[in-house]
mmCIF file of C-alpha atoms and ligand atoms in Angstrom:
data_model
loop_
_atom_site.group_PDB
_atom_site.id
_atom_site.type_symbol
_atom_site.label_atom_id
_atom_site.label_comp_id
_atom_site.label_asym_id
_atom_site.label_seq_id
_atom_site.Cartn_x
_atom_site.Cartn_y
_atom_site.Cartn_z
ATOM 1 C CA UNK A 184 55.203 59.816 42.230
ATOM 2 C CA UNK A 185 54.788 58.214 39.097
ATOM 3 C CA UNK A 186 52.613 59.593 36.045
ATOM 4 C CA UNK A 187 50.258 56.363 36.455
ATOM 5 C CA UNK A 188 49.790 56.743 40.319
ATOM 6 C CA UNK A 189 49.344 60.427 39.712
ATOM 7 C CA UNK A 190 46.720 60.039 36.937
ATOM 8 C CA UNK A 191 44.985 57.175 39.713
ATOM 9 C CA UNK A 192 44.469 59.994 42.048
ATOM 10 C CA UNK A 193 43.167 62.459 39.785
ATOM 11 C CA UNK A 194 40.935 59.761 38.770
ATOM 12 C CA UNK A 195 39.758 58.989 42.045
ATOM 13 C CA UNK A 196 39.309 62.769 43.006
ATOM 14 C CA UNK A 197 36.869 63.456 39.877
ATOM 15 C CA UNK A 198 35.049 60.414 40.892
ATOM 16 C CA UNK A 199 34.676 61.610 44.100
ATOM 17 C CA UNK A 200 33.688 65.449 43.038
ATOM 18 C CA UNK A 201 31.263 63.749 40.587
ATOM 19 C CA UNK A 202 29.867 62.031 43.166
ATOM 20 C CA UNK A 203 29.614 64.990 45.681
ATOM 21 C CA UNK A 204 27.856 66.946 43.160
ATOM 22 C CA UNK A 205 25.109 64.248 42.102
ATOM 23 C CA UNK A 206 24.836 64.099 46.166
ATOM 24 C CA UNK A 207 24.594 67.861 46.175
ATOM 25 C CA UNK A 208 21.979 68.583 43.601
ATOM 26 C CA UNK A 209 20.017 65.962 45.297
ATOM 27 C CA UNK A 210 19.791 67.666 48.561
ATOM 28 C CA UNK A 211 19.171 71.312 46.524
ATOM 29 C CA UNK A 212 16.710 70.132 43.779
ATOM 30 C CA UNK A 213 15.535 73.916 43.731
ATOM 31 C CA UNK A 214 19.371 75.551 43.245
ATOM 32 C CA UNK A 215 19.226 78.218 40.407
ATOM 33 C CA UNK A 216 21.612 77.719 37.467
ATOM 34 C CA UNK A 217 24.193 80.073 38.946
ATOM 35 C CA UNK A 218 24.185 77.944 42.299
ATOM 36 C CA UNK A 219 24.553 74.865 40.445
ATOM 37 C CA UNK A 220 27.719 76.381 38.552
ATOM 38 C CA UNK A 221 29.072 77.995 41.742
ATOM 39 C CA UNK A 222 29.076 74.846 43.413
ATOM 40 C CA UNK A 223 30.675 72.746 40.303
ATOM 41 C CA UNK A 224 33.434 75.509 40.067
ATOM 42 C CA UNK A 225 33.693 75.214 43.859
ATOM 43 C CA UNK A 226 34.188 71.769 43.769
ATOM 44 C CA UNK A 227 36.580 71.786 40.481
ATOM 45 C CA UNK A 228 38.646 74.111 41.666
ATOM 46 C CA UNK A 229 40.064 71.453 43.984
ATOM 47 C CA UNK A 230 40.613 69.105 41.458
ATOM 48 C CA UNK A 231 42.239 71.771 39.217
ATOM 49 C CA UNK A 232 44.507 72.551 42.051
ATOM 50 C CA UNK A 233 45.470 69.205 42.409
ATOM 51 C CA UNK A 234 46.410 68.672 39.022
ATOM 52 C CA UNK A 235 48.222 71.537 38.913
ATOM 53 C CA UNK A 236 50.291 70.806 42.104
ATOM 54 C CA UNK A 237 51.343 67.416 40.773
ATOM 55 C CA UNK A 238 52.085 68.807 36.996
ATOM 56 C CA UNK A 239 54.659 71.510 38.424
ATOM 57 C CA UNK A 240 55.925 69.144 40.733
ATOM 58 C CA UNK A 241 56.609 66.395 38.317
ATOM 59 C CA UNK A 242 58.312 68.969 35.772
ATOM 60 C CA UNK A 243 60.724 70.275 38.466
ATOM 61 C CA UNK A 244 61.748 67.074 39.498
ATOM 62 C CA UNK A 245 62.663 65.870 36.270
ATOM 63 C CA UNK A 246 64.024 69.718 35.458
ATOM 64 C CA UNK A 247 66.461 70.466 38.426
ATOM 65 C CA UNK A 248 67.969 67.338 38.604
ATOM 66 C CA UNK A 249 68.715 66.944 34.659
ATOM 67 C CA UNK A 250 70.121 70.440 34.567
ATOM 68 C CA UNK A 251 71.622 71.711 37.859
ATOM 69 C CA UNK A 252 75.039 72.675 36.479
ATOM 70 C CA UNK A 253 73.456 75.104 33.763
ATOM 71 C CA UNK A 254 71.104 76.772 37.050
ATOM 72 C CA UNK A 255 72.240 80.553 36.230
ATOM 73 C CA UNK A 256 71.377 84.214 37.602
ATOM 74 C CA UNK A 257 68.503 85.063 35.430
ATOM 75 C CA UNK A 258 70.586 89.093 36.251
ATOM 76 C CA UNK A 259 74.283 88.527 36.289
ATOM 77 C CA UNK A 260 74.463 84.912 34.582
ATOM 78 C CA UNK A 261 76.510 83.354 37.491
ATOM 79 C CA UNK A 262 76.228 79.924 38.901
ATOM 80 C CA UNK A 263 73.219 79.361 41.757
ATOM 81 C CA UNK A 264 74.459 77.817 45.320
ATOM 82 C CA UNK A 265 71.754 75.496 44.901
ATOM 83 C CA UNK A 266 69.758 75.612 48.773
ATOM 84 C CA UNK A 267 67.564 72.989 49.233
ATOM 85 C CA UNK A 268 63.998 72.445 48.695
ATOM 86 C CA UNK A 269 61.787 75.193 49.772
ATOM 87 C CA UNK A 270 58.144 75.569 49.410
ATOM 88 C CA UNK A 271 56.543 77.894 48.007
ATOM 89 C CA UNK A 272 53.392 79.073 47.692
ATOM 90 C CA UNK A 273 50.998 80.210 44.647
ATOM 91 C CA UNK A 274 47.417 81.488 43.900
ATOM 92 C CA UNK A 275 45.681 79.188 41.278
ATOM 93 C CA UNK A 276 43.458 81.756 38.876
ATOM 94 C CA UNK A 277 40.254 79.471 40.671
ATOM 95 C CA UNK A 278 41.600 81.405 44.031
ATOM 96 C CA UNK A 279 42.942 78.584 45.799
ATOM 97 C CA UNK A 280 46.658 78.051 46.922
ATOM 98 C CA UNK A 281 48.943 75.715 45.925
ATOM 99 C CA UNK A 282 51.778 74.437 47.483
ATOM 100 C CA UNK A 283 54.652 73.809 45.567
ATOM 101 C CA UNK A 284 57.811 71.968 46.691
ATOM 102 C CA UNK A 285 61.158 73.347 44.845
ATOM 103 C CA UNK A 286 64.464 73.698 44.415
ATOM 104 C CA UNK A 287 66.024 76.733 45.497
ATOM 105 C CA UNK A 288 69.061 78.887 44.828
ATOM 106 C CA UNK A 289 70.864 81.729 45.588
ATOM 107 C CA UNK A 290 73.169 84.003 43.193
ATOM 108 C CA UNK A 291 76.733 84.349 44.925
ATOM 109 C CA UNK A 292 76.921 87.614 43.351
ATOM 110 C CA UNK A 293 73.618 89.768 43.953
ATOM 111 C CA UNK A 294 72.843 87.051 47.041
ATOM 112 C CA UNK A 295 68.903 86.839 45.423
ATOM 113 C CA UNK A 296 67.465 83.822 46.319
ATOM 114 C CA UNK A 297 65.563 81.986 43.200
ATOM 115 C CA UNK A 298 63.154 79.882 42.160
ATOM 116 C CA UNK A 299 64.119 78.476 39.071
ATOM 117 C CA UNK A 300 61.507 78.741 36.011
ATOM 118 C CA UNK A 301 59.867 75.628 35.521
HETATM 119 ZN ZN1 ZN B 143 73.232 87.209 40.055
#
């Protein structure tokens, strides 16, 4: 995906969160203050996740690809057998999961399979 198609989506999710919560605090026009920020987390949370998802994604694309020869052992220095794409899967700090789509390799010498930093 490109950066302006990606920053269309994100554009149209926050719209639609926006939207949801307007919707929202008209159907709880008693909600406490900690309701009403429970809810706006709630509902950010999926946009942060989003935007977090396509950020990584977008970096290891144009990271891997650039720089596969110099993909070393983090331990031992040797060369990765690159493997594929794998996903894999992390906790965002607003407790949802991400789903990440890399590249992976494995170290012909200790045979530990890595996710390279990016
Ligand atoms: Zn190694």
């Amino acid at each position: 995906m490109k950066g302006e198609e990606v920053q269309a989506n994100w554009k149209g999710l926050s719209e639609e969160i926006m939207q949801g919560i307007a919707e929202w605090r008209e159907q709880h026009p008693k909600a406490t203050f900690r309701e009403i920020e429970a809810e706006i987390d709630k509902r950010l949370s999926e946009l942060r996740a989003k935007m977090i998802t396509d950020t990584a994604m977008a970096s290891v694309q144009a990271g891997w690809k650039t720089s596969s020869s110099d993909v070393v052992c983090p331990k031992c220095g040797e060369k990765l057998e690159k493997k594929g794409k794998k996903k894999r899967k992390l906790a965002t700090q607003g407790g949802r999961e991400v789903e990440l789509i890399r590249e992976y390799g494995v170290c012909p010498k200790c045979r530990q399979g890595i996710f390279p930093p990016g």
